[in-house]
PDB file of C-alpha atoms in Angstrom:
ATOM      1  CA  UNK P   1     107.358 121.782 118.887  1.00  0.00           C
ATOM      2  CA  UNK P   2     106.955 121.548 115.115  1.00  0.00           C
ATOM      3  CA  UNK P   3     108.868 118.202 115.078  1.00  0.00           C
ATOM      4  CA  UNK P   4     106.859 116.849 117.964  1.00  0.00           C
ATOM      5  CA  UNK P   5     103.454 117.687 116.245  1.00  0.00           C
ATOM      6  CA  UNK P   6     104.742 116.174 113.014  1.00  0.00           C
ATOM      7  CA  UNK P   7     105.650 112.876 114.697  1.00  0.00           C
ATOM      8  CA  UNK P   8     102.254 112.701 116.489  1.00  0.00           C
ATOM      9  CA  UNK P   9     100.630 113.204 113.208  1.00  0.00           C
ATOM     10  CA  UNK P  10     102.575 110.295 111.655  1.00  0.00           C
ATOM     11  CA  UNK P  11     101.670 108.179 114.777  1.00  0.00           C
ATOM     12  CA  UNK P  12      97.947 108.731 114.348  1.00  0.00           C
ATOM     13  CA  UNK P  13      98.050 108.460 110.530  1.00  0.00           C
ATOM     14  CA  UNK P  14      99.612 105.031 110.587  1.00  0.00           C
ATOM     15  CA  UNK P  15      96.974 103.860 113.084  1.00  0.00           C
ATOM     16  CA  UNK P  16      94.052 105.285 110.943  1.00  0.00           C
ATOM     17  CA  UNK P  17      95.445 103.946 107.716  1.00  0.00           C
ATOM     18  CA  UNK P  18      95.985 100.367 109.021  1.00  0.00           C
ATOM     19  CA  UNK P  19      92.767 100.337 110.984  1.00  0.00           C
ATOM     20  CA  UNK P  20      90.961 101.629 107.906  1.00  0.00           C
ATOM     21  CA  UNK P  21      92.363  98.861 105.716  1.00  0.00           C
ATOM     22  CA  UNK P  22      91.298  96.267 108.281  1.00  0.00           C
ATOM     23  CA  UNK P  23      87.708  97.604 108.630  1.00  0.00           C
ATOM     24  CA  UNK P  24      87.352  98.055 104.812  1.00  0.00           C
ATOM     25  CA  UNK P  25      88.648  94.509 104.277  1.00  0.00           C
ATOM     26  CA  UNK P  26      86.061  93.124 106.818  1.00  0.00           C
ATOM     27  CA  UNK P  27      83.245  95.025 105.123  1.00  0.00           C
ATOM     28  CA  UNK P  28      84.312  93.820 101.622  1.00  0.00           C
ATOM     29  CA  UNK P  29      84.555  90.342 102.782  1.00  0.00           C
ATOM     30  CA  UNK P  30      81.046  90.394 104.221  1.00  0.00           C
ATOM     31  CA  UNK P  31      79.621  92.603 101.629  1.00  0.00           C
ATOM     32  CA  UNK P  32      78.215  95.077 104.190  1.00  0.00           C
ATOM     33  CA  UNK P  33      78.900  98.658 105.237  1.00  0.00           C
ATOM     34  CA  UNK P  34      78.088  97.792 108.943  1.00  0.00           C
ATOM     35  CA  UNK P  35      80.488  96.665 111.738  1.00  0.00           C
ATOM     36  CA  UNK P  36      79.473  93.710 113.931  1.00  0.00           C
ATOM     37  CA  UNK P  37      77.953  94.758 117.215  1.00  0.00           C
ATOM     38  CA  UNK P  38      79.652  91.787 118.811  1.00  0.00           C
ATOM     39  CA  UNK P  39      83.176  91.349 117.195  1.00  0.00           C
ATOM     40  CA  UNK P  40      83.551  88.038 115.536  1.00  0.00           C
ATOM     41  CA  UNK P  41      86.860  86.175 115.134  1.00  0.00           C
ATOM     42  CA  UNK P  42      87.649  87.686 111.684  1.00  0.00           C
ATOM     43  CA  UNK P  43      86.986  91.206 112.826  1.00  0.00           C
ATOM     44  CA  UNK P  44      89.073  90.775 116.038  1.00  0.00           C
ATOM     45  CA  UNK P  45      91.968  89.207 114.007  1.00  0.00           C
ATOM     46  CA  UNK P  46      92.012  92.088 111.513  1.00  0.00           C
ATOM     47  CA  UNK P  47      91.946  94.710 114.192  1.00  0.00           C
ATOM     48  CA  UNK P  48      94.637  93.037 116.192  1.00  0.00           C
ATOM     49  CA  UNK P  49      96.860  92.646 113.157  1.00  0.00           C
ATOM     50  CA  UNK P  50      96.325  96.186 112.178  1.00  0.00           C
ATOM     51  CA  UNK P  51      97.299  97.297 115.650  1.00  0.00           C
ATOM     52  CA  UNK P  52     100.544  95.353 115.451  1.00  0.00           C
ATOM     53  CA  UNK P  53     101.388  96.493 111.861  1.00  0.00           C
ATOM     54  CA  UNK P  54     100.548 100.106 112.520  1.00  0.00           C
ATOM     55  CA  UNK P  55     102.886 100.113 115.545  1.00  0.00           C
ATOM     56  CA  UNK P  56     105.757  98.443 113.657  1.00  0.00           C
ATOM     57  CA  UNK P  57     105.286 100.974 110.846  1.00  0.00           C
ATOM     58  CA  UNK P  58     105.810 103.818 113.386  1.00  0.00           C
ATOM     59  CA  UNK P  59     108.948 102.192 114.568  1.00  0.00           C
ATOM     60  CA  UNK P  60     110.349 101.649 111.044  1.00  0.00           C
ATOM     61  CA  UNK P  61     109.534 105.212 110.151  1.00  0.00           C
ATOM     62  CA  UNK P  62     111.370 106.482 113.119  1.00  0.00           C
ATOM     63  CA  UNK P  63     114.468 104.521 112.408  1.00  0.00           C
ATOM     64  CA  UNK P  64     114.466 104.973 108.643  1.00  0.00           C
ATOM     65  CA  UNK P  65     113.871 108.678 109.063  1.00  0.00           C
ATOM     66  CA  UNK P  66     116.729 108.784 111.562  1.00  0.00           C
ATOM     67  CA  UNK P  67     114.579 110.468 114.215  1.00  0.00           C
ATOM     68  CA  UNK P  68     116.278 107.977 116.594  1.00  0.00           C
ATOM     69  CA  UNK P  69     119.832 106.910 116.030  1.00  0.00           C
ATOM     70  CA  UNK P  70     121.199 103.159 116.059  1.00  0.00           C
ATOM     71  CA  UNK P  71     124.471 104.292 117.505  1.00  0.00           C
ATOM     72  CA  UNK P  72     125.921 102.535 120.616  1.00  0.00           C
ATOM     73  CA  UNK P  73     125.407 105.640 122.743  1.00  0.00           C
ATOM     74  CA  UNK P  74     121.714 105.696 122.231  1.00  0.00           C
ATOM     75  CA  UNK P  75     121.293 102.022 123.031  1.00  0.00           C
ATOM     76  CA  UNK P  76     124.113 101.123 125.355  1.00  0.00           C
ATOM     77  CA  UNK P  77     125.289 104.269 127.292  1.00  0.00           C
ATOM     78  CA  UNK P  78     125.247 103.694 130.990  1.00  0.00           C
ATOM     79  CA  UNK P  79     123.607 100.250 130.591  1.00  0.00           C
ATOM     80  CA  UNK P  80     125.259  98.236 133.345  1.00  0.00           C
ATOM     81  CA  UNK P  81     123.540  95.048 134.608  1.00  0.00           C
ATOM     82  CA  UNK P  82     123.181  96.625 138.029  1.00  0.00           C
ATOM     83  CA  UNK P  83     121.275  99.612 136.424  1.00  0.00           C
ATOM     84  CA  UNK P  84     118.985  97.344 134.449  1.00  0.00           C
ATOM     85  CA  UNK P  85     118.126  95.374 137.628  1.00  0.00           C
ATOM     86  CA  UNK P  86     117.522  98.517 139.505  1.00  0.00           C
ATOM     87  CA  UNK P  87     115.247  99.844 136.806  1.00  0.00           C
ATOM     88  CA  UNK P  88     113.073  96.718 137.041  1.00  0.00           C
ATOM     89  CA  UNK P  89     112.713  97.124 140.850  1.00  0.00           C
ATOM     90  CA  UNK P  90     112.046 100.875 140.204  1.00  0.00           C
ATOM     91  CA  UNK P  91     109.095 100.237 137.799  1.00  0.00           C
ATOM     92  CA  UNK P  92     107.626  97.432 139.881  1.00  0.00           C
ATOM     93  CA  UNK P  93     107.697  99.524 142.990  1.00  0.00           C
ATOM     94  CA  UNK P  94     105.991 102.391 141.194  1.00  0.00           C
ATOM     95  CA  UNK P  95     103.254 100.050 140.203  1.00  0.00           C
ATOM     96  CA  UNK P  96     102.147  99.548 143.791  1.00  0.00           C
ATOM     97  CA  UNK P  97     101.441 103.227 144.601  1.00  0.00           C
ATOM     98  CA  UNK P  98     100.493 104.394 141.095  1.00  0.00           C
ATOM     99  CA  UNK P  99      97.800 101.632 140.818  1.00  0.00           C
ATOM    100  CA  UNK P 100      96.569 102.415 144.308  1.00  0.00           C
ATOM    101  CA  UNK P 101      96.060 106.086 143.742  1.00  0.00           C
ATOM    102  CA  UNK P 102      94.571 105.196 140.205  1.00  0.00           C
ATOM    103  CA  UNK P 103      92.025 103.130 141.892  1.00  0.00           C
ATOM    104  CA  UNK P 104      91.119 105.773 144.410  1.00  0.00           C
ATOM    105  CA  UNK P 105      90.555 108.304 141.606  1.00  0.00           C
ATOM    106  CA  UNK P 106      87.969 105.919 140.107  1.00  0.00           C
ATOM    107  CA  UNK P 107      88.234 107.452 136.681  1.00  0.00           C
ATOM    108  CA  UNK P 108      85.988 106.204 133.823  1.00  0.00           C
ATOM    109  CA  UNK P 109      87.368 103.428 131.600  1.00  0.00           C
ATOM    110  CA  UNK P 110      86.178 104.205 128.231  1.00  0.00           C
ATOM    111  CA  UNK P 111      88.327 101.605 126.424  1.00  0.00           C
ATOM    112  CA  UNK P 112      87.566  98.644 128.625  1.00  0.00           C
ATOM    113  CA  UNK P 113      86.065  96.589 125.813  1.00  0.00           C
ATOM    114  CA  UNK P 114      89.085  97.199 123.537  1.00  0.00           C
ATOM    115  CA  UNK P 115      91.474  96.362 126.318  1.00  0.00           C
ATOM    116  CA  UNK P 116      89.614  93.158 127.097  1.00  0.00           C
ATOM    117  CA  UNK P 117      89.761  92.194 123.496  1.00  0.00           C
ATOM    118  CA  UNK P 118      93.649  92.675 123.295  1.00  0.00           C
ATOM    119  CA  UNK P 119      94.178  90.842 126.514  1.00  0.00           C
ATOM    120  CA  UNK P 120      92.480  87.779 125.143  1.00  0.00           C
ATOM    121  CA  UNK P 121      94.102  87.685 121.783  1.00  0.00           C
ATOM    122  CA  UNK P 122      97.787  86.617 121.094  1.00  0.00           C
ATOM    123  CA  UNK P 123      98.343  89.536 118.734  1.00  0.00           C
ATOM    124  CA  UNK P 124      96.991  91.929 121.312  1.00  0.00           C
ATOM    125  CA  UNK P 125      99.356  90.638 123.890  1.00  0.00           C
ATOM    126  CA  UNK P 126     102.277  90.992 121.523  1.00  0.00           C
ATOM    127  CA  UNK P 127     101.066  94.616 120.850  1.00  0.00           C
ATOM    128  CA  UNK P 128     101.008  95.280 124.569  1.00  0.00           C
ATOM    129  CA  UNK P 129     104.092  93.493 125.701  1.00  0.00           C
ATOM    130  CA  UNK P 130     106.541  93.831 122.929  1.00  0.00           C
ATOM    131  CA  UNK P 131     105.437  96.410 120.314  1.00  0.00           C
ATOM    132  CA  UNK P 132     104.336  99.029 122.674  1.00  0.00           C
ATOM    133  CA  UNK P 133     107.482  99.136 124.962  1.00  0.00           C
ATOM    134  CA  UNK P 134     109.769  99.245 121.966  1.00  0.00           C
ATOM    135  CA  UNK P 135     107.942 101.664 119.677  1.00  0.00           C
ATOM    136  CA  UNK P 136     106.537 103.990 122.319  1.00  0.00           C
ATOM    137  CA  UNK P 137     109.979 104.488 123.723  1.00  0.00           C
ATOM    138  CA  UNK P 138     111.429 105.177 120.351  1.00  0.00           C
ATOM    139  CA  UNK P 139     108.735 107.727 119.745  1.00  0.00           C
ATOM    140  CA  UNK P 140     107.939 109.515 123.085  1.00  0.00           C
ATOM    141  CA  UNK P 141     111.446 109.236 124.631  1.00  0.00           C
ATOM    142  CA  UNK P 142     113.937 108.914 121.744  1.00  0.00           C
ATOM    143  CA  UNK P 143     112.374 111.006 118.987  1.00  0.00           C
ATOM    144  CA  UNK P 144     110.308 113.478 120.972  1.00  0.00           C
ATOM    145  CA  UNK P 145     112.015 113.862 124.378  1.00  0.00           C
ATOM    146  CA  UNK P 146     115.417 113.436 122.943  1.00  0.00           C
ATOM    147  CA  UNK P 147     114.970 116.261 120.489  1.00  0.00           C
ATOM    148  CA  UNK P 148     113.493 118.586 123.240  1.00  0.00           C
ATOM    149  CA  UNK P 149     116.393 117.675 125.516  1.00  0.00           C
ATOM    150  CA  UNK P 150     118.838 118.827 122.787  1.00  0.00           C
ATOM    151  CA  UNK P 151     117.062 122.030 121.992  1.00  0.00           C
ATOM    152  CA  UNK P 152     115.452 123.210 125.210  1.00  0.00           C
ATOM    153  CA  UNK P 153     117.356 124.784 128.084  1.00  0.00           C
ATOM    154  CA  UNK P 154     115.461 123.032 130.886  1.00  0.00           C
ATOM    155  CA  UNK P 155     115.429 119.164 130.854  1.00  0.00           C
ATOM    156  CA  UNK P 156     112.359 119.078 133.236  1.00  0.00           C
ATOM    157  CA  UNK P 157     110.244 120.810 130.663  1.00  0.00           C
ATOM    158  CA  UNK P 158     111.192 118.275 127.997  1.00  0.00           C
ATOM    159  CA  UNK P 159     110.451 115.315 130.361  1.00  0.00           C
ATOM    160  CA  UNK P 160     107.152 116.776 131.536  1.00  0.00           C
ATOM    161  CA  UNK P 161     105.883 117.635 128.093  1.00  0.00           C
ATOM    162  CA  UNK P 162     106.808 114.175 126.515  1.00  0.00           C
ATOM    163  CA  UNK P 163     105.153 112.499 129.583  1.00  0.00           C
ATOM    164  CA  UNK P 164     102.016 114.574 129.190  1.00  0.00           C
ATOM    165  CA  UNK P 165     101.763 113.595 125.494  1.00  0.00           C
ATOM    166  CA  UNK P 166     102.424 110.042 126.423  1.00  0.00           C
ATOM    167  CA  UNK P 167      99.570 110.057 128.885  1.00  0.00           C
ATOM    168  CA  UNK P 168      97.072 111.753 126.591  1.00  0.00           C
ATOM    169  CA  UNK P 169      97.840 109.611 123.559  1.00  0.00           C
ATOM    170  CA  UNK P 170      96.554 106.559 125.467  1.00  0.00           C
ATOM    171  CA  UNK P 171      93.097 108.172 125.068  1.00  0.00           C
ATOM    172  CA  UNK P 172      91.625 106.631 128.119  1.00  0.00           C
ATOM    173  CA  UNK P 173      90.826 108.547 131.332  1.00  0.00           C
ATOM    174  CA  UNK P 174      91.728 105.752 133.688  1.00  0.00           C
ATOM    175  CA  UNK P 175      95.133 105.138 131.931  1.00  0.00           C
ATOM    176  CA  UNK P 176      96.176 108.872 131.445  1.00  0.00           C
ATOM    177  CA  UNK P 177      97.264 109.728 134.957  1.00  0.00           C
ATOM    178  CA  UNK P 178      99.134 106.377 135.396  1.00  0.00           C
ATOM    179  CA  UNK P 179     100.795 106.759 131.955  1.00  0.00           C
ATOM    180  CA  UNK P 180     101.859 110.355 132.764  1.00  0.00           C
ATOM    181  CA  UNK P 181     103.498 109.391 135.978  1.00  0.00           C
ATOM    182  CA  UNK P 182     105.175 106.359 134.401  1.00  0.00           C
ATOM    183  CA  UNK P 183     106.232 108.607 131.549  1.00  0.00           C
ATOM    184  CA  UNK P 184     107.987 110.838 133.996  1.00  0.00           C
ATOM    185  CA  UNK P 185     109.959 107.945 135.405  1.00  0.00           C
ATOM    186  CA  UNK P 186     110.870 106.672 131.880  1.00  0.00           C
ATOM    187  CA  UNK P 187     111.666 110.158 130.758  1.00  0.00           C
ATOM    188  CA  UNK P 188     113.959 110.765 133.853  1.00  0.00           C
ATOM    189  CA  UNK P 189     115.673 107.491 133.180  1.00  0.00           C
ATOM    190  CA  UNK P 190     116.293 108.440 129.572  1.00  0.00           C
ATOM    191  CA  UNK P 191     117.575 111.886 130.450  1.00  0.00           C
ATOM    192  CA  UNK P 192     119.880 110.428 133.182  1.00  0.00           C
ATOM    193  CA  UNK P 193     121.505 107.530 131.109  1.00  0.00           C
ATOM    194  CA  UNK P 194     121.056 108.766 127.583  1.00  0.00           C
ATOM    195  CA  UNK P 195     120.023 105.261 126.642  1.00  0.00           C
ATOM    196  CA  UNK P 196     116.713 103.773 125.517  1.00  0.00           C
ATOM    197  CA  UNK P 197     117.343 100.378 126.852  1.00  0.00           C
ATOM    198  CA  UNK P 198     116.492 100.957 130.516  1.00  0.00           C
ATOM    199  CA  UNK P 199     113.210 102.636 129.633  1.00  0.00           C
ATOM    200  CA  UNK P 200     112.290  99.854 127.112  1.00  0.00           C
ATOM    201  CA  UNK P 201     112.967  97.279 129.878  1.00  0.00           C
ATOM    202  CA  UNK P 202     110.898  99.145 132.332  1.00  0.00           C
ATOM    203  CA  UNK P 203     108.083  99.547 129.960  1.00  0.00           C
ATOM    204  CA  UNK P 204     108.276  95.878 129.047  1.00  0.00           C
ATOM    205  CA  UNK P 205     108.176  94.821 132.573  1.00  0.00           C
ATOM    206  CA  UNK P 206     105.292  97.137 133.432  1.00  0.00           C
ATOM    207  CA  UNK P 207     103.094  95.912 130.569  1.00  0.00           C
ATOM    208  CA  UNK P 208     104.023  92.327 131.224  1.00  0.00           C
ATOM    209  CA  UNK P 209     103.094  92.674 134.807  1.00  0.00           C
ATOM    210  CA  UNK P 210      99.715  94.180 133.868  1.00  0.00           C
ATOM    211  CA  UNK P 211      98.977  91.350 131.389  1.00  0.00           C
ATOM    212  CA  UNK P 212      99.938  88.614 133.941  1.00  0.00           C
ATOM    213  CA  UNK P 213      97.890  90.190 136.637  1.00  0.00           C
ATOM    214  CA  UNK P 214      94.882  90.469 134.377  1.00  0.00           C
ATOM    215  CA  UNK P 215      94.998  86.960 132.940  1.00  0.00           C
ATOM    216  CA  UNK P 216      95.763  85.189 136.328  1.00  0.00           C
ATOM    217  CA  UNK P 217      93.190  87.107 138.355  1.00  0.00           C
ATOM    218  CA  UNK P 218      89.881  85.324 139.278  1.00  0.00           C
ATOM    219  CA  UNK P 219      88.237  88.771 138.930  1.00  0.00           C
ATOM    220  CA  UNK P 220      89.988  91.076 136.412  1.00  0.00           C
ATOM    221  CA  UNK P 221      88.061  94.018 137.975  1.00  0.00           C
ATOM    222  CA  UNK P 222      89.408  93.402 141.494  1.00  0.00           C
ATOM    223  CA  UNK P 223      91.235  96.325 143.178  1.00  0.00           C
ATOM    224  CA  UNK P 224      94.007  96.358 145.634  1.00  0.00           C
ATOM    225  CA  UNK P 225      91.608  97.373 148.439  1.00  0.00           C
ATOM    226  CA  UNK P 226      89.096  94.511 147.521  1.00  0.00           C
ATOM    227  CA  UNK P 227      91.980  91.980 147.365  1.00  0.00           C
ATOM    228  CA  UNK P 228      94.309  93.176 150.341  1.00  0.00           C
ATOM    229  CA  UNK P 229      91.873  95.319 152.396  1.00  0.00           C
ATOM    230  CA  UNK P 230      92.176  99.038 152.949  1.00  0.00           C
ATOM    231  CA  UNK P 231      95.024  98.858 155.306  1.00  0.00           C
ATOM    232  CA  UNK P 232      96.948  96.223 153.385  1.00  0.00           C
ATOM    233  CA  UNK P 233      96.572  98.217 150.109  1.00  0.00           C
ATOM    234  CA  UNK P 234      97.727 101.436 151.830  1.00  0.00           C
ATOM    235  CA  UNK P 235     100.708  99.730 153.358  1.00  0.00           C
ATOM    236  CA  UNK P 236     101.685  98.242 149.972  1.00  0.00           C
ATOM    237  CA  UNK P 237     101.347 101.631 148.303  1.00  0.00           C
ATOM    238  CA  UNK P 238     103.549 103.278 150.992  1.00  0.00           C
ATOM    239  CA  UNK P 239     106.153 100.518 150.766  1.00  0.00           C
ATOM    240  CA  UNK P 240     106.212 100.828 146.918  1.00  0.00           C
ATOM    241  CA  UNK P 241     106.598 104.591 147.223  1.00  0.00           C
ATOM    242  CA  UNK P 242     109.567 104.299 149.633  1.00  0.00           C
ATOM    243  CA  UNK P 243     111.216 101.702 147.424  1.00  0.00           C
ATOM    244  CA  UNK P 244     110.708 104.009 144.379  1.00  0.00           C
ATOM    245  CA  UNK P 245     112.390 106.902 146.151  1.00  0.00           C
ATOM    246  CA  UNK P 246     115.270 104.493 147.142  1.00  0.00           C
ATOM    247  CA  UNK P 247     115.750 103.375 143.589  1.00  0.00           C
ATOM    248  CA  UNK P 248     115.880 107.025 142.324  1.00  0.00           C
ATOM    249  CA  UNK P 249     118.440 107.900 145.023  1.00  0.00           C
ATOM    250  CA  UNK P 250     120.509 104.806 144.227  1.00  0.00           C
ATOM    251  CA  UNK P 251     120.557 105.565 140.407  1.00  0.00           C
ATOM    252  CA  UNK P 252     121.310 109.220 140.971  1.00  0.00           C
ATOM    253  CA  UNK P 253     123.972 108.833 143.640  1.00  0.00           C
ATOM    254  CA  UNK P 254     125.729 105.543 142.839  1.00  0.00           C
ATOM    255  CA  UNK P 255     124.871 104.250 139.298  1.00  0.00           C
ATOM    256  CA  UNK P 256     124.593 107.448 137.197  1.00  0.00           C
ATOM    257  CA  UNK P 257     126.106 110.332 139.170  1.00  0.00           C
ATOM    258  CA  UNK P 258     126.049 112.722 136.176  1.00  0.00           C
ATOM    259  CA  UNK P 259     123.294 112.904 133.599  1.00  0.00           C
ATOM    260  CA  UNK P 260     124.100 112.127 130.000  1.00  0.00           C
ATOM    261  CA  UNK P 261     125.386 114.788 127.790  1.00  0.00           C
ATOM    262  CA  UNK P 262     122.601 116.377 125.761  1.00  0.00           C
ATOM    263  CA  UNK P 263     123.653 118.804 123.076  1.00  0.00           C
ATOM    264  CA  UNK P 264     122.368 120.259 119.769  1.00  0.00           C
ATOM    265  CA  UNK P 265     124.298 118.696 116.816  1.00  0.00           C
ATOM    266  CA  UNK P 266     123.710 121.724 114.609  1.00  0.00           C
ATOM    267  CA  UNK P 267     125.356 124.011 117.280  1.00  0.00           C
ATOM    268  CA  UNK P 268     128.282 121.555 117.635  1.00  0.00           C
ATOM    269  CA  UNK P 269     128.718 121.751 113.828  1.00  0.00           C
ATOM    270  CA  UNK P 270     128.602 125.537 113.919  1.00  0.00           C
ATOM    271  CA  UNK P 271     131.225 125.672 116.671  1.00  0.00           C
ATOM    272  CA  UNK P 272     133.383 123.243 114.746  1.00  0.00           C
ATOM    273  CA  UNK P 273     133.154 125.498 111.589  1.00  0.00           C
ATOM    274  CA  UNK P 274     133.894 128.572 113.497  1.00  0.00           C
ATOM    275  CA  UNK P 275     137.014 126.919 115.034  1.00  0.00           C
ATOM    276  CA  UNK P 276     138.073 125.785 111.603  1.00  0.00           C
ATOM    277  CA  UNK P 277     137.585 129.323 110.274  1.00  0.00           C
ATOM    278  CA  UNK P 278     139.521 130.905 113.123  1.00  0.00           C
ATOM    279  CA  UNK P 279     142.372 128.428 112.674  1.00  0.00           C
ATOM    280  CA  UNK P 280     142.496 129.262 108.926  1.00  0.00           C
ATOM    281  CA  UNK P 281     142.479 132.979 109.668  1.00  0.00           C
ATOM    282  CA  UNK P 282     145.186 132.589 112.204  1.00  0.00           C
ATOM    283  CA  UNK P 283     147.272 130.545 109.737  1.00  0.00           C
ATOM    284  CA  UNK P 284     146.843 133.152 106.999  1.00  0.00           C
ATOM    285  CA  UNK P 285     147.827 135.924 109.460  1.00  0.00           C
ATOM    286  CA  UNK P 286     151.045 133.985 110.426  1.00  0.00           C
ATOM    287  CA  UNK P 287     151.814 133.637 106.665  1.00  0.00           C
ATOM    288  CA  UNK P 288     151.405 137.275 106.159  1.00  0.00           C
ATOM    289  CA  UNK P 289     153.761 138.080 109.001  1.00  0.00           C
TER     290      UNK P 289
END
C-alpha cells in the first residue's frame, strides 16, 4: 500500500504544481490576485495546457522511475487483433448499461463546468481522448494494480482496490460509480492479458465515444430515457449487458484461457540465488567426496 499512496501523491502533486503555475501566471499577467468569475480565453488556455502537461509529467515519471516496464510482455502480451476488436465491443457494450444505471442514480455533477470547458477546447479533448487513456492506464493498471497483483495473493483484491481508487480520483459523484465499474473491466483485462494495450484501447474508445456523443448531441444533457424512451433505454441497457457477458466469456474461454503470469521479481531472484547456493554446495560436497 505504501507504493500506491506514494504514486497517488505524485499524481496530485503534479496536478497542483502545474495548475498552480498556470493560475499564478494568469494573476501575474493581469496584475491581480483574483480569478475570473467567467473564464476568459487566456485562463482557459492556461488551465487546459496545465492539465495536459501535468498528465504527461505523471506518465514520464512512471516510465522514468520504472514503475511500468517498456518490455514486450507489458505492451504486447496476448494482443491479437481478435482480442483488440473484442475489447472494443466489450467497452462499447458496457457503455449502454453503465450509462443507463448512472442516469437512474441521478448523482450530483459537481464538475459540470470544468467538463464543459474541456469538451469545448482542443487541449481539453486531447487530455480526455489521448492523455487520460494512456497515462491513467500506466498509473492505475500498470503501476498500482500491476504491483498489487505481484505482491497480493488474491487478484480480485488488487483489481477492486485499483478500480476503487480510479473511481474516487475522478473527484465527481456522477463519474465515480461509472469509473469504478469501468475500472473493474480494465483491471480484469489487464490481469487476464498482462498487457496494457487492450486497456488503453478500451479507455480511448470509451472516452472518444463520450466526447463524440457530447459534441454531436443537440442537447448535451439529454439522457437515454429522454432520447429513446423508458422501454427503449431499458432494452438497450439489457442488450449491452448481455453483449458484455458474451465478450467476457469469449475472452476467457477462447482468446485468453489462462491469465497472465503474475509473480514477485524479488521472490524469483531469491529462489534463483537459493538454487545457485544449493548447486554450489552440492558441487563442493561432490569434490570433498
